Short mmCIF file of C-alpha atoms in Angstrom, two decimals:
data_model
loop_
_atom_site.label_atom_id
_atom_site.label_comp_id
_atom_site.label_asym_id
_atom_site.label_seq_id
_atom_site.Cartn_x
_atom_site.Cartn_y
_atom_site.Cartn_z
CA UNK V 1180 -18.56 -30.91 17.48
CA UNK V 1181 -18.21 -27.14 17.29
CA UNK V 1182 -15.35 -25.19 15.78
CA UNK V 1183 -14.59 -21.45 15.86
CA UNK V 1184 -14.52 -21.38 12.04
CA UNK V 1185 -17.79 -23.28 11.68
CA UNK V 1186 -21.41 -22.82 12.74
CA UNK V 1187 -21.13 -19.04 12.62
CA UNK V 1188 -24.16 -16.83 12.41
CA UNK V 1189 -24.65 -15.51 8.85
CA UNK V 1190 -22.84 -12.30 7.99
CA UNK V 1191 -25.45 -9.58 7.84
CA UNK V 1192 -25.68 -6.91 5.17
CA UNK V 1193 -25.04 -4.30 7.86
CA UNK V 1194 -21.83 -6.03 8.96
CA UNK V 1195 -20.73 -6.34 5.33
CA UNK V 1196 -21.37 -2.62 4.77
CA UNK V 1197 -19.48 -1.70 7.93
CA UNK V 1198 -16.41 -3.56 6.66
CA UNK V 1199 -16.65 -1.65 3.37
CA UNK V 1200 -16.76 1.57 5.38
CA UNK V 1201 -13.61 0.62 7.27
CA UNK V 1202 -11.80 -0.11 4.00
CA UNK V 1203 -12.93 3.27 2.68
CA UNK V 1204 -11.44 4.96 5.74
CA UNK V 1205 -8.18 3.07 5.17
CA UNK V 1206 -8.11 4.55 1.66
CA UNK V 1207 -9.19 8.00 2.87
CA UNK V 1208 -11.80 7.97 0.12
CA UNK V 1209 -15.31 9.31 -0.29
CA UNK V 1210 -15.81 7.11 -3.34
CA UNK V 1211 -17.97 4.01 -3.29
CA UNK V 1212 -16.03 0.97 -2.10
CA UNK V 1213 -17.11 -2.48 -3.25
CA UNK V 1214 -15.73 -5.57 -1.55
CA UNK V 1215 -15.71 -8.40 -4.07
CA UNK V 1216 -15.82 -12.04 -3.11
CA UNK V 1217 -12.59 -13.29 -4.64
CA UNK V 1218 -8.86 -12.65 -4.95
CA UNK V 1219 -7.84 -9.26 -6.35
CA UNK V 1220 -7.72 -10.53 -9.93
CA UNK V 1221 -11.53 -10.46 -9.78
CA UNK V 1222 -11.95 -6.66 -9.42
CA UNK V 1223 -8.80 -6.02 -11.47
CA UNK V 1224 -10.33 -7.78 -14.45
CA UNK V 1225 -13.89 -6.70 -13.69
CA UNK V 1226 -12.95 -3.01 -13.59
CA UNK V 1227 -11.21 -3.15 -16.97
CA UNK V 1228 -14.02 -5.06 -18.65
CA UNK V 1229 -16.58 -2.66 -17.16
CA UNK V 1230 -14.91 0.53 -18.40
CA UNK V 1231 -13.01 -0.39 -21.58
CA UNK V 1232 -14.32 -1.30 -25.01
CA UNK V 1233 -13.92 -0.76 -28.75
CA UNK V 1234 -14.05 3.03 -28.36
CA UNK V 1235 -11.33 3.13 -25.68
CA UNK V 1236 -7.73 4.18 -26.26
CA UNK V 1237 -5.73 3.03 -23.26
CA UNK V 1238 -2.27 3.91 -22.06
CA UNK V 1239 -1.07 0.73 -20.35
CA UNK V 1240 2.02 1.27 -18.22
CA UNK V 1241 4.23 -1.82 -17.91
CA UNK V 1242 6.70 -1.94 -15.04
CA UNK V 1243 6.23 -5.65 -14.35
CA UNK V 1244 4.14 -8.70 -15.22
CA UNK V 1245 0.79 -7.32 -14.07
CA UNK V 1246 1.01 -4.43 -16.50
CA UNK V 1247 1.39 -6.98 -19.26
CA UNK V 1248 -1.74 -8.78 -18.06
CA UNK V 1249 -3.78 -5.57 -18.05
CA UNK V 1250 -2.78 -4.88 -21.66
CA UNK V 1251 -4.04 -8.32 -22.66
CA UNK V 1252 -7.41 -7.70 -20.98
CA UNK V 1253 -7.75 -4.28 -22.60
CA UNK V 1254 -7.07 -5.70 -26.06
CA UNK V 1255 -9.52 -8.50 -25.40
CA UNK V 1256 -12.18 -5.84 -24.68
CA UNK V 1257 -11.52 -4.29 -28.08
CA UNK V 1258 -9.62 -1.27 -26.77
CA UNK V 1259 -6.74 0.30 -28.68
CA UNK V 1260 -3.75 -0.08 -26.40
CA UNK V 1261 -0.63 2.07 -26.23
CA UNK V 1262 1.96 0.27 -24.11
CA UNK V 1263 4.47 2.32 -22.14
CA UNK V 1264 7.08 -0.17 -20.96
CA UNK V 1265 10.08 0.68 -18.83
CA UNK V 1266 12.86 -1.63 -17.59
CA UNK V 1267 11.81 -3.61 -14.55
CA UNK V 1268 14.73 -2.24 -12.53
CA UNK V 1269 13.24 1.26 -12.57
CA UNK V 1270 9.92 3.13 -12.30
CA UNK V 1271 7.88 5.07 -14.83
CA UNK V 1272 7.87 8.87 -14.59
CA UNK V 1273 5.15 11.46 -15.03
CA UNK V 1274 7.23 12.96 -17.86
CA UNK V 1275 7.09 9.66 -19.75
CA UNK V 1276 3.33 9.54 -19.25
CA UNK V 1277 2.93 13.10 -20.52
CA UNK V 1278 5.07 12.25 -23.56
CA UNK V 1279 2.73 9.34 -24.33
CA UNK V 1280 -0.26 11.69 -24.09
CA UNK V 1281 1.41 14.15 -26.45
CA UNK V 1282 2.02 11.37 -28.97
CA UNK V 1283 -1.50 9.94 -28.55
CA UNK V 1284 -3.90 12.72 -27.51
CA UNK V 1285 -6.84 10.33 -27.95
CA UNK V 1286 -5.92 8.38 -24.80
CA UNK V 1287 -8.88 8.26 -22.42
CA UNK V 1288 -7.89 5.43 -20.05
CA UNK V 1289 -4.69 4.81 -18.07
CA UNK V 1290 -3.80 1.57 -16.31
CA UNK V 1291 -0.95 1.48 -13.81
CA UNK V 1292 0.43 -0.80 -11.11
CA UNK V 1293 1.44 1.13 -8.00
CA UNK V 1294 3.94 -1.33 -6.52
CA UNK V 1295 5.07 -4.40 -8.44
CA UNK V 1296 5.90 -6.94 -5.76
CA UNK V 1297 7.12 -9.26 -8.51
CA UNK V 1298 9.84 -6.86 -9.63
CA UNK V 1299 10.31 -4.74 -6.51
CA UNK V 1300 9.62 -1.32 -8.00
CA UNK V 1301 7.02 1.31 -7.12
CA UNK V 1302 5.65 4.10 -9.27
CA UNK V 1303 5.04 7.79 -8.32
CA UNK V 1304 1.25 7.71 -8.48
CA UNK V 1305 0.67 11.22 -7.15
CA UNK V 1306 2.72 12.81 -9.95
CA UNK V 1307 1.28 10.49 -12.59
CA UNK V 1308 -2.23 11.20 -11.33
CA UNK V 1309 -1.69 14.91 -11.92
CA UNK V 1310 -0.70 14.19 -15.53
CA UNK V 1311 -3.73 11.92 -16.00
CA UNK V 1312 -6.08 14.63 -14.68
CA UNK V 1313 -4.61 17.09 -17.18
CA UNK V 1314 -5.41 14.58 -19.93
CA UNK V 1315 -8.92 13.95 -18.59
CA UNK V 1316 -8.45 10.18 -18.83
CA UNK V 1317 -9.96 7.58 -16.53
CA UNK V 1318 -7.29 6.36 -14.06
CA UNK V 1319 -7.16 2.66 -13.08
CA UNK V 1320 -4.69 1.67 -10.35
CA UNK V 1321 -3.58 -1.70 -9.02
CA UNK V 1322 -2.67 -1.00 -5.40
CA UNK V 1323 -2.86 -4.61 -4.25
CA UNK V 1324 0.78 -4.78 -3.14
CA UNK V 1325 1.15 -1.19 -1.96
CA UNK V 1326 -1.80 -0.84 0.40
CA UNK V 1327 -0.46 -0.98 3.96
CA UNK V 1328 3.15 -0.55 2.84
CA UNK V 1329 2.95 2.99 1.43
CA UNK V 1330 0.29 5.68 1.05
CA UNK V 1331 -2.65 4.85 -1.23
CA UNK V 1332 -4.89 7.89 -1.71
CA UNK V 1333 -7.34 7.51 -4.59
CA UNK V 1334 -9.19 10.78 -3.96
CA UNK V 1335 -6.09 12.93 -3.57
CA UNK V 1336 -4.44 11.33 -6.61
CA UNK V 1337 -7.49 11.39 -8.90
CA UNK V 1338 -7.73 7.60 -9.18
CA UNK V 1339 -11.07 6.44 -10.59
CA UNK V 1340 -10.66 2.72 -9.97
CA UNK V 1341 -8.35 1.66 -7.14
CA UNK V 1342 -8.08 -2.07 -6.52
CA UNK V 1343 -6.62 -3.45 -3.29
CA UNK V 1344 -6.08 -6.87 -1.77
CA UNK V 1345 -5.35 -7.72 1.83
CA UNK V 1346 -2.93 -10.60 1.39
CA UNK V 1347 0.34 -8.66 1.25
CA UNK V 1348 1.22 -5.64 3.42
CA UNK V 1349 -2.14 -5.65 5.19
CA UNK V 1350 -1.42 -9.15 6.48
CA UNK V 1351 -4.95 -10.33 5.74
CA UNK V 1352 -6.85 -12.84 3.62
CA UNK V 1353 -6.45 -13.45 -0.11
CA UNK V 1354 -10.03 -14.53 -0.74
CA UNK V 1355 -11.67 -11.09 -0.75
CA UNK V 1356 -10.62 -7.80 -2.34
CA UNK V 1357 -11.93 -4.30 -2.83
CA UNK V 1358 -12.18 -1.52 -5.38
CA UNK V 1359 -12.99 2.14 -4.91
CA UNK V 1360 -15.05 3.56 -7.79
CA UNK V 1361 -15.45 7.23 -8.72
CA UNK V 1362 -18.62 8.73 -10.16
CA UNK V 1363 -16.77 9.11 -13.49
CA UNK V 1364 -16.00 5.41 -13.50
CA UNK V 1365 -19.62 4.47 -12.73
CA UNK V 1366 -20.75 6.69 -15.62
CA UNK V 1367 -18.24 5.06 -17.97
CA UNK V 1368 -19.54 1.61 -16.99
CA UNK V 1369 -23.17 2.61 -17.46
CA UNK V 1370 -22.38 3.87 -20.96
CA UNK V 1371 -20.42 0.75 -21.91
CA UNK V 1372 -22.63 -1.84 -23.65
CA UNK V 1373 -19.93 -4.45 -23.11
CA UNK V 1374 -19.72 -4.01 -19.35
CA UNK V 1375 -20.40 -7.34 -17.60
CA UNK V 1376 -23.86 -7.72 -16.13
CA UNK V 1377 -25.43 -10.66 -14.29
CA UNK V 1378 -21.87 -11.88 -13.91
CA UNK V 1379 -19.42 -12.54 -11.09
CA UNK V 1380 -17.18 -9.98 -12.82
CA UNK V 1381 -19.87 -7.30 -12.75
CA UNK V 1382 -19.29 -4.14 -10.77
CA UNK V 1383 -22.54 -2.71 -12.13
CA UNK V 1384 -24.46 -5.52 -10.43
CA UNK V 1385 -23.00 -4.39 -7.11
CA UNK V 1386 -23.88 -0.76 -7.83
CA UNK V 1387 -27.44 -1.36 -8.96
CA UNK V 1388 -28.40 -4.14 -6.55
CA UNK V 1389 -26.28 -3.28 -3.50
CA UNK V 1390 -25.21 0.38 -3.41
CA UNK V 1391 -28.29 1.90 -5.07
CA UNK V 1392 -30.47 -0.29 -2.87
CA UNK V 1393 -29.00 1.24 0.28
CA UNK V 1394 -26.72 -1.73 0.99
CA UNK V 1395 -29.52 -3.70 2.63
CA UNK V 1396 -29.52 -6.90 0.54
CA UNK V 1397 -26.38 -8.75 -0.55
CA UNK V 1398 -26.14 -10.12 -4.08
CA UNK V 1399 -25.21 -13.59 -2.85
CA UNK V 1400 -23.91 -15.38 0.24
CA UNK V 1401 -20.67 -13.65 1.25
CA UNK V 1402 -17.35 -15.41 1.83
CA UNK V 1403 -17.94 -15.24 5.54
CA UNK V 1404 -14.58 -16.34 6.95
CA UNK V 1405 -12.65 -14.16 4.52
CA UNK V 1406 -14.84 -11.15 5.32
CA UNK V 1407 -14.29 -11.62 9.06
CA UNK V 1408 -10.56 -11.98 8.44
CA UNK V 1409 -10.56 -8.78 6.39
CA UNK V 1410 -12.37 -6.98 9.19
CA UNK V 1411 -9.81 -8.29 11.69
CA UNK V 1412 -6.81 -7.22 9.64
CA UNK V 1413 -8.22 -3.71 9.11
CA UNK V 1414 -8.93 -3.53 12.82
CA UNK V 1415 -5.33 -4.51 13.54
CA UNK V 1416 -4.02 -1.77 11.24
CA UNK V 1417 -6.34 0.76 12.90
CA UNK V 1418 -5.07 -0.26 16.33
CA UNK V 1419 -1.40 0.00 15.36
CA UNK V 1420 -1.88 3.07 13.18
CA UNK V 1421 -1.47 3.01 9.42
CA UNK V 1422 1.65 5.18 9.55
CA UNK V 1423 3.25 2.74 11.99
CA UNK V 1424 2.51 -0.19 9.69
CA UNK V 1425 3.88 1.65 6.66
CA UNK V 1426 7.00 2.71 8.59
CA UNK V 1427 7.68 -0.92 9.45
CA UNK V 1428 7.60 -1.83 5.76
CA UNK V 1429 9.86 1.09 4.84
CA UNK V 1430 12.34 0.00 7.48
CA UNK V 1431 12.29 -3.61 6.30
CA UNK V 1432 12.98 -2.53 2.72
CA UNK V 1433 15.83 -0.23 3.76
CA UNK V 1434 17.34 -2.95 5.96
CA UNK V 1435 17.24 -5.63 3.27
CA UNK V 1436 18.70 -3.29 0.68
CA UNK V 1437 21.53 -2.13 2.95
CA UNK V 1438 22.19 -5.64 4.17
CA UNK V 1439 22.39 -7.07 0.66
CA UNK V 1440 24.93 -4.43 -0.38
CA UNK V 1441 27.07 -5.11 2.70
CA UNK V 1442 26.79 -8.88 2.27
CA UNK V 1443 29.11 -8.91 -0.72
CA UNK V 1444 29.62 -11.89 -2.95
CA UNK V 1445 28.25 -10.02 -5.94
CA UNK V 1446 24.66 -9.71 -4.71
CA UNK V 1447 23.12 -6.29 -5.42
CA UNK V 1448 19.71 -4.57 -5.47
CA UNK V 1449 17.74 -5.30 -8.63
CA UNK V 1450 16.00 -1.91 -8.60
CA UNK V 1451 18.81 0.57 -9.13
CA UNK V 1452 17.50 3.65 -7.30
CA UNK V 1453 16.33 3.37 -3.70
CA UNK V 1454 13.54 5.85 -4.48
CA UNK V 1455 12.14 3.47 -7.09
CA UNK V 1456 12.18 0.48 -4.73
CA UNK V 1457 8.90 -0.74 -3.25
CA UNK V 1458 8.62 -1.05 0.54
CA UNK V 1459 6.57 -4.24 0.19
CA UNK V 1460 9.34 -6.42 -1.27
CA UNK V 1461 13.00 -6.10 -2.18
CA UNK V 1462 14.40 -7.72 -5.30
CA UNK V 1463 18.07 -8.63 -5.62
CA UNK V 1464 20.20 -9.44 -8.65
CA UNK V 1465 22.27 -12.61 -8.42
CA UNK V 1466 26.01 -12.48 -8.98
CA UNK V 1467 27.30 -13.07 -12.50
CA UNK V 1468 27.10 -16.74 -13.30
CA UNK V 1469 24.70 -17.46 -10.46
CA UNK V 1470 21.19 -18.83 -10.77
CA UNK V 1471 18.60 -17.22 -8.51
CA UNK V 1472 16.33 -20.24 -8.23
CA UNK V 1473 19.25 -22.42 -7.12
CA UNK V 1474 20.50 -19.87 -4.59
CA UNK V 1475 17.00 -19.48 -3.13
CA UNK V 1476 16.56 -23.25 -2.91
CA UNK V 1477 19.81 -23.55 -0.95
CA UNK V 1478 18.84 -20.66 1.34
CA UNK V 1479 15.44 -22.22 2.06
CA UNK V 1480 17.09 -25.46 3.16
CA UNK V 1481 18.00 -23.65 6.40
CA UNK V 1482 14.43 -22.45 6.96
CA UNK V 1483 11.65 -23.23 4.44
CA UNK V 1484 9.38 -20.59 6.01
CA UNK V 1485 11.57 -17.64 5.01
CA UNK V 1486 9.84 -15.23 2.58
CA UNK V 1487 12.35 -15.83 -0.22
CA UNK V 1488 11.50 -16.60 -3.84
CA UNK V 1489 13.14 -16.52 -7.23
CA UNK V 1490 11.71 -14.26 -9.90
CA UNK V 1491 8.98 -15.64 -12.12
CA UNK V 1492 9.49 -16.88 -15.66
CA UNK V 1493 12.59 -15.50 -17.34
CA UNK V 1494 13.54 -13.72 -14.10
CA UNK V 1495 14.05 -17.02 -12.26
CA UNK V 1496 17.73 -16.97 -13.25
CA UNK V 1497 18.67 -13.43 -12.22
CA UNK V 1498 16.22 -12.21 -9.56
CA UNK V 1499 15.75 -13.04 -5.89
CA UNK V 1500 12.73 -11.62 -4.10
CA UNK V 1501 12.57 -10.96 -0.36
CA UNK V 1502 8.87 -10.57 0.45
CA UNK V 1503 9.06 -8.57 3.69
CA UNK V 1504 5.37 -7.72 3.97
CA UNK V 1505 2.66 -8.12 6.55
CA UNK V 1506 3.89 -10.21 9.49
CA UNK V 1507 7.29 -10.62 7.77
CA UNK V 1508 8.14 -6.90 7.95
CA UNK V 1509 10.22 -7.40 11.10
CA UNK V 1510 13.92 -7.15 11.99
CA UNK V 1511 14.01 -10.86 12.84
CA UNK V 1512 12.77 -11.93 9.41
CA UNK V 1513 15.19 -9.54 7.69
CA UNK V 1514 18.12 -10.94 9.69
CA UNK V 1515 17.12 -14.52 8.99
CA UNK V 1516 16.70 -13.90 5.26
CA UNK V 1517 20.09 -12.18 4.95
CA UNK V 1518 21.78 -14.91 6.97
CA UNK V 1519 20.27 -17.68 4.84
CA UNK V 1520 21.18 -15.92 1.59
CA UNK V 1521 24.71 -15.25 2.83
CA UNK V 1522 25.21 -18.85 3.94
CA UNK V 1523 24.03 -20.15 0.56
CA UNK V 1524 26.10 -17.59 -1.33
CA UNK V 1525 29.27 -18.39 0.64
CA UNK V 1526 29.23 -21.97 -0.65
CA UNK V 1527 30.45 -20.79 -4.05
CA UNK V 1528 31.58 -17.17 -3.56
CA UNK V 1529 34.31 -15.41 -1.65
CA UNK V 1530 34.00 -12.12 0.15
CA UNK V 1531 30.63 -12.89 1.71
CA UNK V 1532 30.31 -11.15 5.10
CA UNK V 1533 27.12 -12.06 6.96
CA UNK V 1534 28.00 -10.12 10.16
CA UNK V 1535 28.57 -6.96 8.09
CA UNK V 1536 25.22 -7.49 6.39
CA UNK V 1537 23.44 -7.82 9.73
CA UNK V 1538 25.12 -4.68 11.10
CA UNK V 1539 24.15 -2.71 8.00
CA UNK V 1540 20.56 -3.95 8.20
CA UNK V 1541 20.29 -3.01 11.86
CA UNK V 1542 21.65 0.47 11.19
CA UNK V 1543 19.31 0.99 8.21
CA UNK V 1544 16.25 -0.10 10.20
CA UNK V 1545 16.73 2.92 12.41
#
């Protein structure tokens, strides 16, 4: 018995390298791009452990749960960590970053999440990157949620380590991920005695055995199906045009936000300013006295496939997340999500107007 997912010819080193090159073009970067054989947590952790150690003073920006995770990894590496936390309903500013540098001039590493899908905010990386360059610090960016939904430009923004995953706005697989690495970052790794080597976390292994060897011999057997899926999703973005894909995500975010406001019943955007809201996902605050997880559960009874979720942890009571990314960044999904939320909300609230929400969403889509 044959199957299209089985009995495939092995993925060659040349094919692997060509997929890396396509990812590099997506990022508009001249830096080395390494595709790692695991979900994005693999390069996210590997990049921190490769470049941070007891001599590092890191500014760790927290605008959501991933920023908290990065701080834990940095401390585990022995780094001195300065946390810059802002409320999850907003974004960090370059002025706040500069103020942290003024208070701690020894900072030589900055970790930042571009878009926090978990909280629905997005940070102004271009402006922050300018501040980081003035400081001379190494700049580490989690762009897993933002890639495909908004511009991600590591070279233009001075990002030294830019980690992406394909499973959100790119509409691709979760089992492989990528990181672009600047020459400064490679030098920091080479000088770090604690950088992982002979390890699945090791970026230096990829540099020394793959990149420096001319990308002719892979370190180990690649995740073949995931690599082919990554190639296919990049090809799909190339065919549609990256700007077209990003515009679709912007429109979905605007439509959900406008529709939620028009829906009534006390539902409102969780991220206060539209400019701080991520195009990959929209978060909503439940009405006073409501419980987000219960409202989402009722909404999903109408259609369990809708991209609705309650916030994680303590946010499960107050936050609803509409994950309009990848194949779900469409007018149909937006309409269905607003209708389901409105139907569930109307069970216990007055003033809910689903038709008004749908009209507002359609107008906002443009």
